[in-house]
Coordinates of C-alpha atoms and ligand atoms in Angstrom, one line a residue:
M5 CA 21.5 -4.7 -24.1
N6 CA 21.9 -1.5 -22.2
T7 CA 18.7 0.2 -20.9
L8 CA 18.5 4.1 -21.4
E9 CA 19.0 4.8 -17.9
S10 CA 22.1 3.0 -17.9
L11 CA 23.4 5.2 -20.6
V12 CA 22.5 8.5 -19.2
R13 CA 24.8 10.4 -17.0
P14 CA 23.7 10.1 -13.6
N15 CA 23.5 13.6 -12.7
I16 CA 21.1 13.8 -15.7
A17 CA 19.0 11.2 -14.5
A18 CA 18.6 12.7 -11.1
L19 CA 18.2 16.4 -12.7
T20 CA 15.1 18.5 -11.4
P21 CA 14.6 20.7 -14.7
Y22 CA 13.7 24.4 -14.7
S23 CA 9.9 24.7 -14.3
T24 CA 8.2 27.9 -15.3
A25 CA 4.8 29.0 -13.6
R26 CA 2.9 28.7 -16.7
D27 CA 3.9 25.1 -17.0
E28 CA 1.2 24.9 -14.0
Y29 CA -1.3 27.1 -15.5
T30 CA -3.8 25.6 -17.9
G31 CA -6.7 28.0 -17.6
P32 CA -8.0 30.4 -20.1
L33 CA -5.7 33.2 -21.2
G34 CA -4.9 35.3 -17.9
V35 CA -3.3 38.0 -16.5
F36 CA 0.6 37.2 -16.5
L37 CA 2.2 38.5 -13.4
D38 CA 4.8 35.5 -13.0
A39 CA 7.7 36.2 -15.1
N40 CA 8.8 39.7 -14.5
E41 CA 8.3 40.3 -18.1
S42 CA 7.6 43.8 -19.2
P43 CA 3.7 44.4 -19.5
F44 CA 3.6 46.6 -22.7
D45 CA 3.0 44.6 -25.8
N46 CA 5.7 44.9 -28.5
G47 CA 5.1 41.6 -30.1
F48 CA 8.2 40.3 -28.3
N49 CA 7.6 41.1 -24.7
R50 CA 6.6 37.6 -23.4
Y51 CA 8.8 34.5 -23.0
P52 CA 8.4 32.0 -26.0
D53 CA 6.5 28.6 -25.3
P54 CA 9.6 26.5 -23.6
H55 CA 8.1 23.5 -25.1
Q56 CA 7.1 25.0 -28.5
K57 CA 4.1 23.2 -28.5
A58 CA 2.4 24.8 -31.8
L59 CA 5.4 24.5 -33.9
K60 CA 6.0 20.9 -33.0
A61 CA 2.6 20.1 -33.9
Q62 CA 3.1 21.6 -36.9
I63 CA 6.3 20.1 -37.9
A64 CA 5.4 16.9 -36.4
A65 CA 2.1 16.9 -38.8
M66 CA 4.2 17.6 -41.8
R67 CA 6.8 14.8 -41.0
G68 CA 4.1 12.3 -40.1
I69 CA 5.5 11.5 -36.7
D70 CA 4.3 12.2 -33.1
P71 CA 5.2 15.3 -31.5
A72 CA 6.5 13.4 -28.4
N73 CA 9.0 11.9 -30.6
L74 CA 10.3 15.7 -31.7
F75 CA 12.8 17.7 -30.1
L76 CA 13.4 21.2 -31.6
G77 CA 16.8 22.9 -31.1
N78 CA 18.9 26.1 -31.8
G79 CA 20.2 24.0 -35.2
S80 CA 20.9 20.7 -35.1
D81 CA 24.3 21.4 -33.6
E82 CA 22.6 22.1 -30.3
A83 CA 21.3 18.4 -30.7
I84 CA 24.7 17.2 -31.3
D85 CA 25.8 19.0 -28.0
L86 CA 22.7 18.0 -26.2
I87 CA 23.6 13.9 -26.7
Y88 CA 27.1 14.3 -25.3
R89 CA 25.6 16.6 -22.3
V90 CA 22.7 13.8 -21.4
F91 CA 24.8 10.9 -22.2
C92 CA 28.6 11.4 -21.9
E93 CA 30.5 11.4 -18.6
P94 CA 33.5 13.9 -19.5
G95 CA 36.8 12.6 -19.0
R96 CA 35.5 8.9 -19.0
D97 CA 33.1 8.1 -22.0
N98 CA 33.8 7.9 -25.6
V99 CA 32.0 8.4 -28.8
I100 CA 32.5 6.8 -32.2
A101 CA 32.2 8.9 -35.6
I102 CA 32.8 8.1 -39.0
T103 CA 35.4 10.3 -40.8
P104 CA 35.6 12.3 -43.0
S105 CA 32.1 13.7 -41.9
Y106 CA 30.6 16.7 -40.2
G107 CA 33.1 18.7 -38.1
M108 CA 30.9 19.4 -35.4
Y109 CA 30.7 15.9 -33.8
G110 CA 34.1 16.4 -33.0
V111 CA 34.1 20.2 -31.7
A112 CA 31.4 18.9 -29.5
A113 CA 33.4 16.2 -28.2
A114 CA 36.0 18.6 -27.5
I115 CA 33.9 21.0 -25.6
N116 CA 32.6 18.4 -23.6
N117 CA 35.9 16.8 -22.9
V118 CA 34.6 13.2 -24.3
E119 CA 36.8 11.4 -26.3
L120 CA 36.1 10.9 -30.4
R121 CA 37.1 7.9 -32.0
E122 CA 37.1 8.5 -35.9
V123 CA 36.8 5.5 -37.8
E124 CA 37.7 6.0 -41.6
L125 CA 35.0 5.3 -44.3
G126 CA 35.7 2.4 -46.2
E127 CA 36.1 1.8 -50.3
N128 CA 33.9 4.4 -52.1
F129 CA 33.2 6.1 -48.9
S130 CA 31.3 3.0 -47.9
L131 CA 30.2 2.7 -44.2
P132 CA 32.7 0.5 -42.2
T133 CA 30.5 -1.3 -40.0
E134 CA 32.7 -3.9 -38.7
A135 CA 35.3 -1.3 -38.0
L136 CA 32.7 0.9 -36.2
L137 CA 31.7 -1.8 -34.0
A138 CA 35.0 -3.0 -33.1
A139 CA 35.9 0.4 -31.8
V140 CA 33.2 0.2 -29.2
D141 CA 34.2 -0.5 -25.5
A142 CA 32.3 -0.3 -22.2
H143 CA 32.5 3.6 -22.0
T144 CA 31.1 4.0 -25.8
K145 CA 27.6 6.2 -25.4
A146 CA 27.0 7.3 -28.9
I147 CA 27.9 6.5 -32.7
F148 CA 27.7 9.3 -35.0
L149 CA 26.6 8.5 -38.7
C150 CA 25.7 11.0 -41.3
S151 CA 23.6 9.9 -44.4
P152 CA 23.9 11.7 -47.0
N153 CA 27.3 12.1 -45.5
N154 CA 29.0 15.5 -45.3
P155 CA 31.5 16.3 -47.2
T156 CA 31.5 12.8 -49.2
G157 CA 28.0 13.3 -50.3
N158 CA 26.9 9.6 -50.7
A159 CA 23.9 8.2 -48.6
F160 CA 24.2 4.7 -46.8
A161 CA 21.7 2.0 -47.2
R162 CA 18.7 1.9 -44.6
E163 CA 19.7 -1.5 -43.7
E164 CA 23.2 -0.8 -43.0
L165 CA 22.3 2.1 -40.8
L166 CA 19.7 0.0 -38.8
H167 CA 22.0 -2.9 -38.5
I168 CA 24.4 -0.6 -36.4
A169 CA 21.5 0.5 -34.5
D170 CA 20.5 -2.8 -33.8
R171 CA 24.2 -4.4 -32.9
F172 CA 25.1 -1.4 -30.9
S173 CA 23.9 -1.1 -27.3
G174 CA 24.4 2.7 -27.0
I175 CA 22.6 5.6 -29.0
T176 CA 23.1 5.5 -32.7
V177 CA 22.9 8.9 -34.2
V178 CA 21.9 9.7 -37.9
D179 CA 22.4 12.8 -38.9
E180 CA 20.1 13.4 -41.9
A181 CA 20.5 17.2 -42.6
Y182 CA 20.6 16.4 -46.6
V183 CA 17.8 14.0 -46.3
D184 CA 15.5 16.1 -48.5
F185 CA 18.1 15.9 -51.4
S186 CA 18.7 12.3 -51.2
S187 CA 17.0 9.0 -53.1
V188 CA 17.3 7.3 -49.6
P189 CA 14.3 8.0 -47.4
S190 CA 14.6 9.1 -43.9
L191 CA 15.1 6.7 -40.7
R192 CA 12.4 8.8 -38.7
S193 CA 9.8 6.3 -39.2
E194 CA 11.9 3.8 -37.4
V195 CA 13.0 5.4 -33.9
T196 CA 9.7 3.9 -32.2
S197 CA 10.9 0.3 -33.1
H198 CA 14.5 1.5 -32.5
P199 CA 14.9 2.9 -29.1
R200 CA 18.3 4.1 -29.0
L201 CA 18.0 5.6 -32.5
V202 CA 18.3 9.4 -32.9
V203 CA 17.7 11.1 -36.3
L204 CA 18.7 14.5 -36.7
Q205 CA 17.3 16.8 -39.1
T206 CA 17.3 20.5 -39.8
L207 CA 15.8 23.6 -41.8
S208 CA 19.0 25.0 -42.6
K209 CA 19.5 23.1 -46.0
A210 CA 16.7 22.1 -48.1
W211 CA 13.9 24.3 -46.3
G212 CA 16.1 27.4 -46.6
M213 CA 16.2 28.5 -43.1
A214 CA 19.7 28.6 -41.9
G215 CA 19.5 32.2 -40.5
L216 CA 16.7 31.1 -38.2
R217 CA 18.6 28.1 -36.7
L218 CA 16.1 25.4 -36.4
G219 CA 17.1 21.8 -36.1
M220 CA 15.4 18.7 -34.7
A221 CA 16.1 15.7 -33.0
I222 CA 13.5 12.6 -33.8
A223 CA 13.8 9.9 -31.3
D224 CA 11.6 7.5 -28.9
A225 CA 9.7 9.6 -26.4
P226 CA 12.3 8.5 -23.6
I227 CA 15.3 10.0 -25.3
I228 CA 13.3 13.4 -26.4
R229 CA 12.4 14.0 -22.7
L230 CA 15.9 13.8 -21.4
M231 CA 17.1 16.2 -24.1
S232 CA 14.5 18.7 -23.6
M233 CA 15.2 18.4 -19.8
V234 CA 18.6 19.6 -20.5
K235 CA 18.1 22.1 -22.9
Y236 CA 17.9 26.0 -22.3
P237 CA 14.3 26.6 -21.3
Y238 CA 13.7 29.2 -24.1
N239 CA 16.3 27.7 -26.8
I240 CA 13.8 28.6 -29.9
N241 CA 13.3 32.4 -29.7
E242 CA 9.5 33.8 -30.4
A243 CA 10.7 35.5 -33.7
A244 CA 12.1 32.0 -34.9
L245 CA 9.0 30.1 -33.5
R246 CA 6.8 32.5 -35.9
T247 CA 8.7 32.8 -38.9
V248 CA 9.5 29.2 -39.1
S249 CA 6.0 28.3 -38.9
E250 CA 5.2 30.7 -41.6
L251 CA 7.9 30.0 -44.0
L252 CA 6.6 25.9 -43.6
Q253 CA 3.5 26.9 -45.2
T254 CA 5.3 27.3 -48.4
P255 CA 6.3 24.1 -49.8
V256 CA 10.1 23.7 -51.2
D257 CA 9.5 20.9 -53.2
G258 CA 10.1 23.2 -56.4
Q259 CA 13.3 24.5 -55.0
I260 CA 14.6 20.9 -54.5
L261 CA 13.6 19.6 -57.8
T262 CA 15.8 22.9 -59.2
I263 CA 18.9 22.0 -56.9
L264 CA 19.0 18.0 -58.1
A265 CA 18.5 19.3 -61.7
E266 CA 21.2 21.9 -61.2
R267 CA 23.5 19.1 -59.5
E268 CA 23.0 17.0 -62.4
A269 CA 23.9 19.6 -65.1
L270 CA 26.9 20.8 -62.9
A271 CA 28.2 17.3 -62.6
S272 CA 28.4 16.8 -66.2
A273 CA 29.6 20.1 -67.1
L274 CA 32.6 19.5 -64.8
H275 CA 33.5 16.1 -66.7
N276 CA 34.9 18.5 -69.4
Y277 CA 37.7 20.2 -67.4
S278 CA 41.1 18.5 -67.7
F279 CA 41.9 19.3 -64.5
V280 CA 38.8 17.5 -62.9
R281 CA 40.0 14.1 -61.8
R282 CA 36.9 12.8 -60.1
I283 CA 33.3 14.1 -59.3
Y284 CA 31.7 11.7 -56.3
P285 CA 28.1 10.5 -56.7
S286 CA 25.9 13.0 -54.5
D287 CA 22.9 12.6 -52.5
A288 CA 22.9 15.9 -51.2
N289 CA 23.1 19.4 -52.3
F290 CA 26.7 19.7 -53.1
L291 CA 29.2 18.1 -55.2
L292 CA 32.7 16.6 -54.0
V293 CA 35.6 17.2 -56.9
Q294 CA 38.8 16.1 -56.7
V295 CA 40.9 18.1 -59.1
D296 CA 44.7 18.2 -59.9
D297 CA 45.7 21.3 -57.3
A298 CA 42.9 21.7 -55.4
N299 CA 44.6 25.0 -53.5
A300 CA 45.3 26.6 -56.5
L301 CA 41.9 26.3 -58.0
Y302 CA 40.5 27.3 -54.7
N303 CA 42.7 30.4 -54.7
H304 CA 41.4 31.3 -58.4
L305 CA 38.0 30.9 -57.4
V306 CA 38.5 33.3 -54.5
Q307 CA 40.1 35.7 -56.7
S308 CA 37.0 35.3 -59.0
G309 CA 34.8 36.3 -56.0
I310 CA 33.4 32.4 -55.8
I311 CA 33.8 30.9 -52.3
V312 CA 33.9 27.0 -52.2
R313 CA 34.9 24.9 -49.4
N314 CA 38.6 23.4 -49.4
R315 CA 38.7 20.1 -48.4
N316 CA 42.0 19.3 -49.3
S317 CA 43.6 18.8 -46.1
V318 CA 40.7 16.4 -44.9
R319 CA 41.5 12.6 -44.5
L320 CA 40.4 10.7 -47.8
C321 CA 39.6 13.9 -49.6
A322 CA 42.9 15.0 -50.7
G323 CA 42.5 17.2 -53.8
C324 CA 39.0 17.8 -53.1
L325 CA 36.3 20.9 -53.1
R326 CA 33.3 20.7 -51.9
I327 CA 31.0 22.9 -53.9
S328 CA 27.4 23.9 -53.1
V329 CA 24.7 23.7 -55.7
G330 CA 23.7 27.1 -56.2
L331 CA 21.1 29.1 -58.6
P332 CA 21.5 28.5 -62.3
V333 CA 23.1 32.0 -62.8
E334 CA 25.4 31.3 -60.0
N335 CA 26.7 27.7 -61.3
R336 CA 27.1 29.3 -64.7
Q337 CA 29.3 31.6 -62.8
L338 CA 31.2 29.1 -61.3
L339 CA 31.8 27.4 -64.4
A340 CA 32.9 30.4 -66.4
A341 CA 35.8 30.8 -63.7
L342 CA 36.6 27.1 -64.2
T343 CA 37.1 27.8 -68.0
E344 CA 39.2 31.0 -67.5
Y345 CA 41.5 28.8 -65.1
E346 CA 41.8 26.0 -67.7
A347 CA 42.7 28.6 -70.2
Ligands
PLP115 C1 24.8 21.7 -42.2 C2 24.8 20.4 -41.4 C3 23.8 20.5 -40.2 C4 23.1 21.7 -39.7 O1 23.3 22.2 -38.5 P1 22.2 23.4 -38.0 O2 23.0 23.5 -36.8 O3 20.9 22.7 -38.3 O4 22.2 24.5 -39.1 C5 24.1 19.3 -39.4 N1 24.8 18.4 -40.0 C6 25.4 18.3 -41.2 C7 25.8 17.1 -41.4 C8 25.3 19.3 -41.7 O5 26.3 19.5 -43.1

């Protein structure tokens, strides 16, 4: 088994991170003449806390984890990019991802000049465990898994994901962007017993804060330290820190229950249309639906002012549209547009 040190890029292992004067200052609230900020208080004239201590404490308490196991990023997209920047030597190392899955694993790989090896999902979008492990070579630094998976909607069993994390000597990333909608519980409690496991979560979906850009990585403390060292010092701005903290006070359990009920209602209503071939089971807040002519239906919906995600050209998703579950009134509008299409 690789130690974490042997997985990290040498330049990152040797990095002296940016430090602020306020990192050294621990006394009572003082006079801050260290950062060339404006002294005139408008609510945002000071730099935000680069360690995000208060928000981390709040989220860690809610998630039942230690703040030392929590990284906060500008969306989970930042965490994905940082995994490449911390572990993958451009032009040499590679990562593996399931396909079809979230597009950012590939975009971040391309930006960082890291080879992405895509392994197709198995029958019924099952996890291709043996094929994933067979794609590993001496330069494979990470495997990206997404559960519930986007765009297929299904969640993988915890044991299957942990089995890969145990057998793979690199970093196993499990992207749980949709976990709040899933019947399969999060792997976040496993990160201290699986030191190379990184669990990604986000406030962009169930928590309704896509516009604030707050993503998380949950991992063993040494991985969190590496990611924190490489991130921009002030990656979460003060407006986001405050607004997220405030919005987190209002639970979203009721909204999640509404989405789940609407998802089931939408799925059963969709079965009634002759052009619907297949509705894939979903553990997320969207449905992947295979229809007779995905492009024609997509265009009809656009004409009706309804935008869905056309996945027709994605491997294993031919004929498929991905439809987010909306408000009850929005879902009724969708069904009305489908009825019009059928006529
Ligand atoms: C939506 C989504 C995210 C969220 O990314 P943010 O940058 O946190 O908004 C991450 N992973 C997957 C699979 C997603 O579908």
